[in-house]
Amino acid sequence: MAKKSAPTPASVNSLEDHQPGSGQTAVKASNGNGGELHQQIAHDEDHRDGRAHLTDNFGHRIADNQNSLKAGERGPTLLEDFVLREKIFNFDHERIPERIVHARGSGAHGVFECTRAIPELTKADIFQEAGKTCPVFVRFSTVAGGAGSVDTPRDVRGFAVKLYTEAGNWDLVGNNIPVFFIQDAMKFPDLVHSVKMEADRGYPQAASAHDTFWDFIGLMPEATHMIMWAMSDRAIPRSFRMMEGFGVHTFRFVNAKGRGKFIKFHWKPVLGLQSTVWDEAVKIAGADPDYQRRDLFEAIDGGDFPAWDLGIQVFDEDFAANQPYDVLDATKLIPEEDVPVEIIGRMTLNRNVDNFFAETEQVAFLPSNIIPGIDFSNDPLLQGRLFSYLDTQKSRLGTTNFHQIPVNAPKCPFHNFQRDGMMQTLVPKGRANYEPNSLAEAGEDGGPRACPQTGFATFPVNDERNDAGEKLRIRASLFADHFSQARLFYRSQTENEQAHIASALVFELSKVTLDHVRARVVGQLRNVDEDLAKRVAQGLAIDLPPKIKAAKAPIDMAPSDALSIQKVGYPDFEGRKVAILFAEGSDLAAIDRLRKQIEKAGGTAFLVAPKVGGIAVKGGTLKADGQLAGSPSVLFDAVASVLAPDQAEALATQGAAVQWFMDAFGHCKTIAHDAASQPLLDKAGVEKDEGVVDLAEFIKVGTRRHWAREAKVRDLA
């Protein structure tokens, strides 16, 4: 027990009294109704010592810092929760003007088309007839890093879509992972503080491999499922164009008859899923910090428009009530084998922004932007976001009139009685800035009025198994199962993907300097999979720690192939970028033939040579798209070489050329080559396998990764 200091009277108001942790006293640990950890001052401690007690900014002691105040165990979050509002309000205003999270982003314009009308499910205008379209703006982003960080860290990717419908803006603000770290919005500031740069030293940037993040994770078992995803290849995507998007939360559809169904939203990339490997992601960061931003821009600029199908999972309260998890829990997903994803639309991005700041930086997404026919659930994380985002946009953009910025403005008429404010650009006419009014009786414009028939009305039926007669800081007991879906995710992966997850955990935890934090995380992993925990412990060279008792014993769920990148597969060449290495004396006809084959298959050929100017080749002169030292193979999905014998011998003495093939081989990519290139491949240690082929076989083999090779090139946990 820490030594107690004398109580401080309220009249002594020194800065020392505001230092977190001063006067630290004994802490009693307990688990709440949802299995969440509470660290509270012991009952028999000296409660006169105010420095040890958690308070709000005005000195009010806080009884529960883990849960927001709800109308019933599974009810909506209450506006009267001043603890939640102050905590998030303070967090929202910590940075200006850069976003606190999702600071590094890339945006593009496009169009959404409804491909299947669903009036039986929703009265949402955009889904009433097949073929109906609306403009969209999409912003992809990393989460942890600042605006000046790199594109390829191991991180969640934001996937935010603004649909400019005829009924108003609908913002579907999600991620490339269908679940999240926390269950209650109350914990979001703590999560972000832990993963951001450590407060005393300002690093690491855009990385979760450090003490404070894993200390937080080890004490938050609810984050375990998300950690499985974050340590998987989903967190190091090949491209924004080749990753899924998810609405994360459970929403509702409401039809014209007032009947509602629960909904989960999915964006499925037409190009399929693809990731990098960790070594490749690190090298890409050095070769091109703007790799994913550039990839998106160049694809659209070249007319190779990326597209995603919008899918929905539809289910009712009876289904929800019979699941071993809670559908209002943002750390859980609904397996596609239980509720298949139905495709109802397609989004295509077809125009780059004209100005990065005016559009990508100033775009403001609000989860509260929904249209009639779509509604919220009582998900406590979603409920907190509905408050937080509006406040954040006011802080970032400096005015409540941020909706007048063109990228944020709806493309349908909007009329109300809101006036003035900083940066007002509209010029309202007349005296009507209130209602009710009778100005129309005098021939003046009386302004707009509410419409019960077509206006947004909250879904009235409270059928989410909630007792609204109580005000509680509590989580539903079903939220306490923190490991079943983490186990489901891990056991749904291929052996190779499981090795990647284990290796990622070893890498991240090797950066943690606190022994007890490493042990705690591995102890939690034993609830996910015993073999995984053993592999991580072995990789860290530590004894396998005791299993940490789960708040709710995990259950085994049937594996889901949809959770695996490698099982789902993807087209071979479409949307992929292939490098062709050549040098003086290379055969121009062979290069042209290969380039045409790649382009016919839907890929893009990129010519690489030791020099970028015109080079004399057999049959003419050829100019490269990129210089060898500045175009490493990590930037491409597959590589090929067309070389003359003397040039292959010369390049075998050049480190950049040897590394070019060494990395391609090590990252399990297809390598196509002519016979003359063999000395260079031998120098790089490239061994013949199903992915190292003659030029004539290249199109047949394609750009897929050859994971059977990986055990030859690196040790995995």
XYZ file of C-alpha atoms in Angstrom:
717
model
C 0.000 0.000 0.000
C 1.324 3.436 -0.887
C 2.187 5.811 1.920
C -0.730 8.111 2.662
C -0.223 11.843 2.572
C -2.172 14.373 4.571
C -5.549 15.355 3.151
C -5.477 18.545 1.143
C -8.082 21.159 2.076
C -10.145 22.616 -0.758
C -8.663 26.028 -0.040
C -5.210 24.830 -1.136
C -5.522 24.737 -4.910
C -2.004 24.140 -6.200
C -1.059 22.547 -9.520
C 0.252 19.584 -7.566
C -3.330 18.675 -6.719
C -4.057 18.152 -10.423
C -1.292 15.666 -11.191
C -2.810 12.282 -12.125
C -1.768 9.610 -9.672
C -0.455 11.874 -6.927
C -1.508 10.439 -3.602
C -2.021 7.032 -5.251
C -3.714 4.694 -2.820
C -4.563 1.008 -2.740
C -6.673 -0.154 -5.677
C -9.283 -2.868 -5.511
C -9.840 -4.723 -8.787
C -13.197 -6.224 -9.689
C -15.139 -7.175 -12.777
C -18.392 -5.568 -13.802
C -21.525 -7.153 -15.181
C -20.035 -7.288 -18.675
C -16.688 -8.624 -17.483
C -14.984 -5.229 -17.726
C -12.207 -4.434 -15.271
C -12.884 -1.832 -12.578
C -9.941 -0.485 -10.581
C -11.505 1.299 -7.630
C -10.383 2.745 -4.328
C -10.796 0.156 -1.609
C -13.746 0.635 0.717
C -11.582 0.899 3.834
C -9.151 3.494 2.429
C -8.920 7.101 3.597
C -11.607 8.806 1.527
C -10.651 12.206 2.869
C -7.556 12.261 0.610
C -9.018 13.785 -2.537
C -5.858 13.381 -4.603
C -6.391 9.644 -4.961
C -9.987 9.947 -6.144
C -10.897 10.230 -9.831
C -12.991 13.339 -10.471
C -14.350 15.368 -13.355
C -12.800 18.724 -14.188
C -14.864 20.422 -11.499
C -13.884 18.109 -8.661
C -16.913 15.818 -8.676
C -15.811 12.324 -7.706
C -16.595 9.627 -10.266
C -18.053 6.285 -9.234
C -17.693 4.427 -12.549
C -15.221 5.275 -15.319
C -15.989 2.224 -17.444
C -19.653 2.571 -18.435
C -21.891 5.309 -19.756
C -25.284 5.938 -18.136
C -28.068 4.063 -19.908
C -31.825 3.774 -19.704
C -31.764 0.133 -18.665
C -29.078 -2.511 -19.098
C -29.348 -2.549 -22.893
C -30.910 0.878 -23.367
C -29.782 4.049 -25.115
C -27.182 6.296 -23.504
C -28.629 9.236 -21.587
C -27.804 12.854 -22.374
C -27.686 13.625 -18.650
C -24.450 11.652 -18.317
C -22.192 14.626 -17.595
C -19.242 12.310 -16.881
C -19.358 10.838 -20.386
C -20.007 14.201 -22.041
C -17.125 15.945 -20.279
C -14.689 13.091 -20.899
C -15.441 12.909 -24.621
C -15.771 16.704 -24.928
C -12.288 17.129 -23.506
C -10.918 14.357 -25.706
C -12.517 15.810 -28.858
C -10.723 19.122 -28.285
C -7.238 17.793 -27.533
C -5.856 18.505 -30.999
C -6.334 21.301 -33.497
C -6.780 21.296 -36.364
C -5.587 17.779 -37.268
C -7.956 14.922 -36.562
C -7.147 13.193 -33.292
C -7.586 9.820 -34.996
C -7.780 9.060 -38.719
C -5.531 12.093 -39.368
C -3.815 10.620 -42.431
C -6.455 10.119 -45.084
C -7.121 9.874 -48.804
C -10.390 10.873 -50.423
C -12.193 10.425 -53.718
C -15.549 11.102 -55.345
C -17.791 8.526 -56.930
C -21.280 7.191 -57.395
C -23.441 4.664 -55.580
C -26.023 2.624 -57.474
C -28.779 0.541 -55.937
C -28.614 -2.835 -57.691
C -31.508 -4.445 -55.803
C -34.561 -2.593 -54.524
C -35.534 -3.470 -50.931
C -38.708 -1.478 -50.082
C -39.860 -4.397 -47.952
C -36.936 -3.681 -45.607
C -36.535 0.089 -45.681
C -38.236 3.242 -46.851
C -34.796 4.812 -47.451
C -35.118 6.711 -50.714
C -31.937 5.352 -52.299
C -33.112 1.713 -51.990
C -36.586 2.070 -53.498
C -35.694 1.090 -57.056
C -32.843 -0.702 -58.778
C -30.713 1.628 -60.839
C -31.179 4.647 -58.584
C -27.912 6.488 -57.980
C -26.424 9.192 -55.786
C -22.999 10.857 -55.544
C -20.581 9.731 -52.827
C -17.393 10.930 -51.205
C -15.139 8.379 -49.510
C -12.243 8.930 -47.138
C -9.829 6.103 -46.327
C -7.375 6.560 -43.486
C -5.045 5.068 -40.931
C -6.048 5.549 -37.298
C -3.115 5.960 -34.919
C -0.657 8.063 -36.915
C -0.595 11.804 -37.531
C -1.138 13.458 -40.894
C 2.602 13.282 -41.593
C 3.005 9.581 -40.871
C 3.210 6.792 -43.465
C 0.543 4.796 -45.283
C 1.538 1.237 -44.397
C 1.787 0.737 -40.609
C 0.037 -2.131 -38.898
C -3.186 -0.309 -38.111
C -6.922 -0.252 -38.577
C -8.038 1.588 -41.731
C -10.936 4.010 -41.675
C -13.579 3.493 -44.379
C -15.956 6.484 -44.253
C -18.608 6.975 -46.948
C -20.778 10.057 -47.427
C -23.777 9.361 -49.665
C -25.483 12.518 -50.957
C -29.023 11.123 -51.266
C -32.178 12.998 -52.254
C -33.321 12.633 -48.644
C -30.138 14.198 -47.241
C -26.628 13.044 -46.424
C -26.121 9.519 -45.108
C -22.690 8.991 -43.534
C -21.678 5.359 -43.078
C -18.572 5.850 -40.936
C -16.743 2.567 -40.449
C -13.464 0.669 -40.667
C -11.880 -2.151 -42.643
C -12.420 -4.439 -39.626
C -15.976 -5.371 -38.575
C -15.403 -5.139 -34.820
C -13.781 -2.648 -32.448
C -11.539 -2.592 -29.379
C -14.101 -1.401 -26.844
C -17.753 -1.909 -25.958
C -18.618 1.474 -24.462
C -17.806 4.965 -25.759
C -16.683 5.904 -22.256
C -13.423 4.046 -22.975
C -12.573 5.635 -26.326
C -10.341 8.406 -24.920
C -8.441 5.779 -22.898
C -7.981 3.547 -25.946
C -6.644 6.348 -28.124
C -4.431 7.777 -25.385
C -2.870 4.331 -24.947
C -2.171 3.730 -28.650
C -0.965 7.226 -29.468
C 2.629 8.334 -28.919
C 3.599 7.877 -25.279
C 2.908 11.098 -23.438
C 6.352 11.642 -21.919
C 8.425 11.009 -25.045
C 6.312 11.665 -28.146
C 6.945 8.317 -29.830
C 6.405 5.816 -31.384
C 4.431 7.375 -34.216
C 1.707 5.357 -35.973
C 2.562 2.179 -34.085
C 0.899 0.037 -31.444
C 4.070 -1.883 -30.522
C 4.786 -0.122 -27.246
C 4.142 -0.340 -23.526
C 1.080 1.798 -22.953
C -1.041 0.216 -25.687
C -0.375 -3.353 -24.608
C -0.742 -2.441 -20.944
C -4.241 -1.180 -21.759
C -5.038 -4.194 -23.952
C -3.883 -6.664 -21.312
C -6.339 -5.130 -18.862
C -9.205 -4.944 -21.382
C -10.098 -8.503 -22.401
C -13.005 -7.136 -24.435
C -10.344 -5.938 -26.929
C -9.042 -9.473 -27.595
C -11.214 -10.131 -30.654
C -10.094 -6.861 -32.251
C -6.473 -7.698 -31.441
C -6.773 -10.905 -33.479
C -7.861 -8.804 -36.460
C -5.260 -6.096 -35.843
C -2.454 -8.661 -35.644
C -3.700 -10.372 -38.804
C -2.931 -9.371 -42.378
C -6.148 -7.291 -42.427
C -4.170 -4.536 -40.696
C -1.525 -4.351 -43.467
C -3.678 -4.159 -46.632
C -2.116 -4.077 -50.086
C -4.335 -1.191 -51.144
C -7.415 0.750 -50.113
C -8.912 -0.746 -53.282
C -8.437 -4.269 -51.946
C -9.871 -4.073 -48.449
C -13.356 -4.560 -47.047
C -15.339 -1.917 -45.204
C -17.793 -2.397 -42.354
C -20.338 -0.249 -40.565
C -19.164 -2.026 -37.353
C -22.341 -1.281 -35.382
C -25.795 -2.820 -35.556
C -28.242 -0.434 -37.253
C -31.903 -0.702 -38.157
C -33.865 -0.596 -41.385
C -37.445 0.683 -41.049
C -39.967 0.194 -43.867
C -42.963 2.309 -44.872
C -45.225 0.285 -42.572
C -43.050 1.109 -39.576
C -41.624 -2.403 -39.250
C -37.972 -2.706 -38.368
C -35.113 -5.171 -38.834
C -31.542 -5.124 -37.542
C -28.827 -4.466 -40.149
C -25.054 -4.885 -40.448
C -23.386 -3.076 -43.387
C -20.523 -4.527 -45.463
C -18.467 -3.114 -48.352
C -17.010 -5.940 -50.491
C -14.156 -4.920 -52.849
C -14.727 -5.996 -56.446
C -10.972 -6.573 -56.787
C -11.030 -8.953 -53.820
C -8.991 -8.904 -50.627
C -5.216 -8.666 -50.627
C -2.631 -7.797 -48.009
C 1.098 -7.294 -47.764
C 3.432 -9.192 -45.447
C 5.019 -7.369 -42.520
C 8.538 -7.208 -43.932
C 7.093 -5.844 -47.152
C 4.960 -3.226 -45.357
C 8.026 -1.945 -43.512
C 10.048 -1.675 -46.729
C 7.194 0.011 -48.567
C 7.138 2.679 -45.848
C 10.753 3.442 -46.694
C 10.361 3.181 -50.452
C 7.131 5.185 -50.720
C 5.506 6.639 -47.577
C 2.516 7.609 -49.763
C 2.119 4.152 -51.285
C -1.613 3.637 -50.657
C -2.498 7.272 -51.278
C -0.623 7.153 -54.579
C -2.165 3.782 -55.495
C -5.710 5.134 -55.110
C -4.998 8.370 -56.964
C -3.228 6.692 -59.878
C -5.869 3.981 -60.274
C -8.648 6.576 -60.571
C -6.520 8.883 -62.698
C -5.835 5.996 -65.075
C -9.490 5.032 -65.420
C -9.124 1.854 -63.345
C -12.020 2.830 -61.092
C -12.152 0.889 -57.807
C -15.544 -0.459 -56.777
C -17.203 -2.081 -53.782
C -20.477 -3.956 -53.469
C -22.684 -2.885 -50.564
C -23.953 -5.883 -48.648
C -26.265 -6.219 -45.669
C -26.873 -8.815 -43.012
C -30.555 -8.717 -42.023
C -31.907 -10.254 -38.816
C -34.636 -9.701 -36.259
C -34.902 -9.538 -32.483
C -35.737 -13.245 -32.247
C -32.454 -14.128 -33.960
C -30.573 -11.618 -31.798
C -32.053 -13.013 -28.586
C -30.928 -16.545 -29.436
C -27.239 -15.823 -30.121
C -24.457 -16.565 -27.609
C -23.263 -12.966 -28.058
C -24.996 -9.580 -27.956
C -25.638 -7.912 -31.308
C -25.286 -4.519 -29.597
C -21.685 -5.367 -28.662
C -19.286 -3.678 -31.121
C -16.573 -6.216 -30.263
C -18.665 -8.966 -31.894
C -19.580 -9.846 -35.464
C -22.305 -12.006 -36.942
C -20.733 -14.860 -38.941
C -21.715 -14.792 -42.600
C -22.481 -18.503 -42.358
C -25.263 -17.648 -39.877
C -26.598 -14.586 -41.714
C -25.381 -14.388 -45.333
C -24.427 -11.013 -46.778
C -26.964 -9.877 -49.390
C -25.651 -7.485 -52.072
C -27.910 -4.473 -52.668
C -25.677 -1.896 -54.356
C -22.329 -0.944 -55.849
C -20.096 2.054 -55.167
C -17.563 3.157 -57.770
C -14.934 5.837 -57.187
C -14.355 7.683 -60.455
C -12.954 11.144 -59.652
C -10.012 12.354 -57.610
C -10.349 15.441 -55.475
C -9.509 18.808 -56.999
C -7.958 20.096 -53.789
C -6.750 17.875 -50.957
C -7.322 20.380 -48.165
C -10.686 21.692 -49.321
C -12.140 18.219 -49.730
C -10.196 15.389 -48.065
C -9.148 17.437 -45.030
C -12.359 19.421 -44.572
C -14.810 16.577 -45.106
C -16.761 16.010 -41.898
C -18.427 12.644 -41.298
C -21.175 12.263 -38.713
C -22.623 8.870 -37.713
C -25.726 10.872 -36.778
C -26.245 11.680 -40.477
C -28.867 9.119 -41.426
C -31.985 9.302 -43.583
C -35.581 8.133 -43.082
C -35.611 4.344 -43.294
C -32.317 3.920 -41.399
C -32.041 4.174 -37.627
C -29.721 3.489 -34.703
C -29.587 0.674 -32.192
C -28.721 0.991 -28.498
C -25.105 -0.071 -29.096
C -23.333 1.950 -26.339
C -20.301 2.629 -28.536
C -22.521 3.961 -31.336
C -24.529 6.050 -28.882
C -21.362 7.807 -27.729
C -20.226 8.408 -31.314
C -23.527 10.149 -32.088
C -22.574 12.821 -29.564
C -18.844 12.926 -30.128
C -18.543 13.469 -33.878
C -20.630 16.638 -34.090
C -18.597 18.176 -31.291
C -15.337 17.104 -32.940
C -16.209 18.724 -36.274
C -16.999 22.021 -34.552
C -13.571 21.878 -32.894
C -11.669 20.968 -36.055
C -13.385 23.254 -38.541
C -13.930 26.157 -36.170
C -17.613 26.785 -36.763
C -21.029 25.202 -36.521
C -21.376 26.156 -40.196
C -19.016 23.399 -41.354
C -21.988 21.917 -43.209
C -21.703 24.779 -45.716
C -18.264 23.620 -46.913
C -19.012 22.166 -50.378
C -17.768 18.640 -49.620
C -20.062 18.506 -46.570
C -23.123 20.221 -48.018
C -26.061 18.036 -49.050
C -26.955 17.913 -52.713
C -30.651 18.229 -51.909
C -32.356 21.400 -50.590
C -31.941 22.209 -46.893
C -33.967 24.780 -44.943
C -34.117 25.598 -41.251
C -34.112 28.474 -38.783
C -30.472 28.201 -37.750
C -28.695 31.492 -38.342
C -25.411 33.335 -38.139
C -22.331 31.887 -36.458
C -18.681 32.054 -37.459
C -17.992 31.778 -41.203
C -21.629 32.112 -42.233
C -21.673 32.044 -46.054
C -25.409 31.869 -46.695
C -27.562 35.005 -46.769
C -31.009 34.179 -45.348
C -33.697 36.690 -46.255
C -36.680 37.877 -44.271
C -37.522 37.912 -40.588
C -38.502 34.269 -40.122
C -35.839 32.717 -37.898
C -38.242 31.060 -35.460
C -41.358 28.942 -35.464
C -44.209 28.822 -34.899
C -44.776 32.176 -36.590
C -47.640 33.795 -38.457
C -45.613 35.970 -40.814
C -47.143 34.279 -43.863
C -50.480 35.865 -42.936
C -48.875 39.251 -43.655
C -47.485 38.094 -46.989
C -43.985 37.374 -45.697
C -42.039 34.136 -46.068
C -42.793 32.183 -42.903
C -40.093 29.574 -43.464
C -40.108 25.768 -43.443
C -42.080 23.445 -41.144
C -41.760 19.870 -39.885
C -43.422 17.041 -41.830
C -44.593 13.995 -39.833
C -45.273 12.033 -43.028
C -41.846 12.231 -44.686
C -39.560 13.506 -41.948
C -37.190 11.354 -39.927
C -38.917 9.635 -37.022
C -37.090 7.425 -34.562
C -38.130 3.763 -34.640
C -40.723 3.639 -31.845
C -40.604 -0.007 -30.815
C -38.299 -0.739 -27.891
C -37.807 -4.447 -28.619
C -34.133 -4.687 -27.673
C -34.823 -6.621 -24.446
C -34.351 -3.530 -22.322
C -35.943 -2.343 -19.102
C -36.112 1.417 -19.568
C -37.348 1.900 -16.022
C -33.822 2.005 -14.622
C -30.873 4.337 -15.059
C -27.745 2.226 -14.819
C -23.991 2.361 -15.295
C -23.772 -1.250 -16.327
C -23.120 -3.555 -19.272
C -25.339 -6.370 -20.394
C -24.040 -9.670 -19.012
C -23.719 -11.158 -22.504
C -21.041 -8.534 -23.240
C -18.807 -10.485 -20.831
C -17.882 -13.102 -23.452
C -14.643 -11.546 -24.669
C -12.933 -14.554 -26.246
C -15.337 -16.741 -28.240
C -15.214 -14.590 -31.371
C -11.481 -13.992 -31.005
C -11.142 -17.797 -31.025
C -13.498 -17.995 -34.010
C -11.376 -15.514 -35.955
C -8.073 -17.218 -35.180
C -9.313 -20.731 -35.955
C -10.865 -19.563 -39.236
C -7.464 -18.595 -40.657
C -5.139 -20.765 -42.726
C -2.063 -22.141 -40.984
C -0.011 -19.477 -42.737
C -2.310 -16.677 -41.551
C -2.217 -18.047 -38.010
C 1.574 -17.890 -38.191
C 1.326 -14.246 -39.279
C -0.891 -13.419 -36.283
C 1.457 -15.174 -33.863
C 4.475 -13.458 -35.418
C 2.773 -10.056 -35.247
C 2.034 -10.574 -31.563
C 5.647 -11.578 -30.939
C 6.909 -8.500 -32.786
C 4.560 -6.098 -30.993
C 5.133 -7.563 -27.544
C 8.896 -7.647 -28.082
C 8.711 -3.844 -28.143
C 7.013 -3.835 -24.739
C 9.526 -3.215 -21.958
C 7.254 -4.166 -19.047
C 7.559 -7.879 -18.282
C 4.256 -8.103 -16.436
C 2.395 -6.604 -19.409
C 3.809 -9.220 -21.798
C 2.872 -11.997 -19.378
C -0.635 -10.657 -18.920
C -1.320 -10.476 -22.658
C -0.070 -14.029 -23.231
C -2.177 -15.170 -20.267
C -5.208 -13.638 -21.969
C -4.278 -15.354 -25.267
C -4.658 -18.731 -23.566
C -8.400 -18.047 -23.571
C -8.253 -17.681 -27.352
C -6.118 -20.644 -28.330
C -3.598 -22.594 -26.285
C -1.287 -23.194 -29.235
C -1.291 -19.477 -30.105
C -0.309 -18.574 -26.542
C 2.490 -21.163 -26.560
C 3.847 -19.894 -29.882
C 3.878 -16.306 -28.661
C 5.501 -17.245 -25.358
C 8.152 -19.243 -27.189
C 8.755 -16.361 -29.593
C 9.283 -14.050 -26.616
C 11.451 -16.629 -24.800
C 9.256 -16.477 -21.693
C 7.583 -19.195 -19.668
C 3.936 -19.735 -20.517
C 2.117 -17.644 -17.879
C -1.005 -18.838 -16.064
C -4.260 -18.505 -17.960
C -6.158 -15.422 -16.878
C -9.669 -16.364 -15.870
C -12.266 -15.268 -18.391
C -15.277 -13.302 -17.150
C -17.393 -15.703 -19.224
C -16.063 -19.036 -20.441
C -15.556 -18.963 -24.220
C -17.419 -21.330 -26.492
C -16.344 -22.914 -29.769
C -18.033 -21.482 -32.857
C -17.975 -23.010 -36.333
C -15.056 -21.630 -38.422
C -15.942 -18.978 -41.000
C -14.036 -18.907 -44.302
C -15.208 -15.309 -44.841
C -12.828 -14.202 -42.075
C -9.733 -15.411 -43.975
C -8.069 -13.364 -46.698
C -6.306 -16.391 -48.196
C -9.402 -18.616 -48.271
C -11.550 -15.992 -49.977
C -9.071 -15.500 -52.834
C -9.033 -12.729 -55.450
C -8.682 -12.240 -59.233
C -5.179 -12.750 -60.540
C -4.306 -9.618 -62.533
C -7.245 -7.231 -62.357
C -6.200 -4.025 -60.621
C -2.701 -5.375 -59.919
C 0.595 -3.692 -60.776
C 3.387 -5.756 -62.354
C 6.996 -4.643 -62.792
C 9.038 -5.656 -65.832
C 12.804 -5.268 -65.360
C 14.859 -4.601 -68.471
C 18.236 -3.123 -69.383
C 20.384 -2.404 -72.431
C 20.065 -5.155 -75.028
C 16.745 -6.522 -73.722
C 14.336 -7.849 -76.347
C 11.773 -5.119 -77.103
C 9.395 -7.577 -78.770
C 9.387 -9.819 -75.671
C 8.728 -6.821 -73.419
C 5.857 -5.567 -75.598
C 4.349 -9.036 -75.754
C 4.476 -9.406 -71.975
C 3.077 -5.930 -71.371
C 0.108 -6.564 -73.666
C -0.625 -9.876 -71.941
C -0.629 -8.196 -68.529
C -2.891 -5.382 -69.686
C -5.272 -7.780 -71.439
C -5.591 -9.680 -68.154
C -6.583 -6.451 -66.382
C -3.236 -5.539 -64.837
C -0.900 -2.570 -65.198
C 2.660 -3.012 -66.439
C 5.405 -0.783 -65.015
C 8.792 -0.766 -66.736
C 11.852 -0.684 -64.473
C 15.444 -0.221 -65.619
C 18.789 0.890 -64.177
C 18.255 4.235 -65.947
C 15.007 6.051 -66.694
C 15.966 7.696 -69.982
C 15.770 6.042 -73.368
C 17.788 2.815 -73.341
C 19.011 1.006 -76.426
C 17.321 -2.388 -76.598
C 17.089 -5.088 -79.210
C 14.626 -3.673 -81.715
C 14.767 0.010 -80.781
C 14.825 2.337 -77.790
C 12.745 1.988 -74.649
C 12.103 4.393 -71.792
C 11.531 3.109 -68.256
C 8.678 4.203 -65.973
C 10.919 3.984 -62.923
C 14.578 3.659 -61.994
C 15.633 0.383 -60.368
C 16.954 1.824 -57.097
C 13.817 3.943 -56.684
C 11.288 1.274 -57.699
C 11.832 -1.638 -55.299
C 9.808 -4.792 -55.827
C 7.756 -4.132 -52.668
C 5.755 -1.622 -54.729
C 4.460 -4.318 -57.107
C 2.226 -7.379 -56.953
C 4.500 -9.496 -59.153
C 7.738 -9.022 -61.095
C 9.217 -10.159 -64.378
C 12.602 -9.723 -66.042
C 13.608 -9.571 -69.681
C 17.408 -9.242 -69.781
C 20.318 -9.827 -72.105
C 22.983 -12.243 -70.718
C 25.698 -9.617 -70.235
C 23.329 -7.239 -68.445
C 22.081 -9.991 -66.139
C 25.680 -10.708 -65.180
C 26.328 -7.000 -64.589
C 23.172 -6.524 -62.484
C 24.160 -9.497 -60.337
C 26.875 -7.240 -58.904
C 24.395 -4.462 -58.072
C 22.818 -4.557 -54.612
C 19.575 -2.889 -55.744
C 18.981 -5.537 -58.421
C 19.809 -8.455 -56.123
C 17.576 -7.028 -53.390
C 14.808 -6.487 -55.965
C 14.529 -10.220 -56.583
C 15.397 -11.218 -53.038
C 12.445 -9.219 -51.678
C 10.052 -10.476 -54.351
C 11.003 -14.040 -53.480
C 10.862 -13.373 -49.752
C 7.418 -11.774 -50.041
C 6.110 -14.864 -51.844
C 5.362 -13.090 -55.122
C 5.356 -14.556 -58.607
C 8.676 -14.069 -60.413
C 8.691 -14.548 -64.198
C 11.999 -14.493 -66.056
C 13.809 -15.440 -69.211
C 16.763 -17.818 -69.274
C 19.288 -14.975 -69.440
C 18.166 -13.672 -66.023
C 19.165 -16.849 -64.183
C 22.577 -15.626 -62.899
C 20.862 -12.674 -61.230
C 18.196 -14.922 -59.672
C 20.886 -17.282 -58.406
C 22.728 -14.386 -56.761
C 19.477 -13.329 -55.058
C 18.871 -16.842 -53.723
C 15.717 -17.349 -55.789
C 14.862 -21.039 -55.904
C 12.606 -22.673 -58.456
C 9.056 -23.289 -57.219
C 5.493 -22.934 -58.497
C 5.817 -19.144 -58.348
C 9.186 -18.827 -60.112
C 8.333 -19.408 -63.762
C 9.329 -18.780 -67.341
C 7.832 -15.739 -69.056
C 5.537 -17.968 -71.093
C 3.861 -19.271 -67.910
C 3.447 -15.910 -66.197
C -0.148 -15.159 -67.190
C -1.251 -18.665 -66.250
C 0.343 -18.480 -62.790
C -0.824 -14.935 -62.103
C -0.066 -12.525 -59.277
C -1.189 -14.650 -56.338
C 1.109 -15.116 -53.370
C 2.857 -18.460 -52.983
C 2.579 -19.010 -49.242
C 4.157 -22.470 -49.312
C 7.442 -20.634 -49.939
C 7.310 -18.572 -46.740
C 8.791 -21.194 -44.431
C 11.948 -21.134 -46.598
C 12.512 -17.400 -46.310
C 11.651 -16.407 -42.725
C 11.014 -17.815 -39.295
C 7.411 -17.499 -38.163
C 6.127 -17.968 -34.644
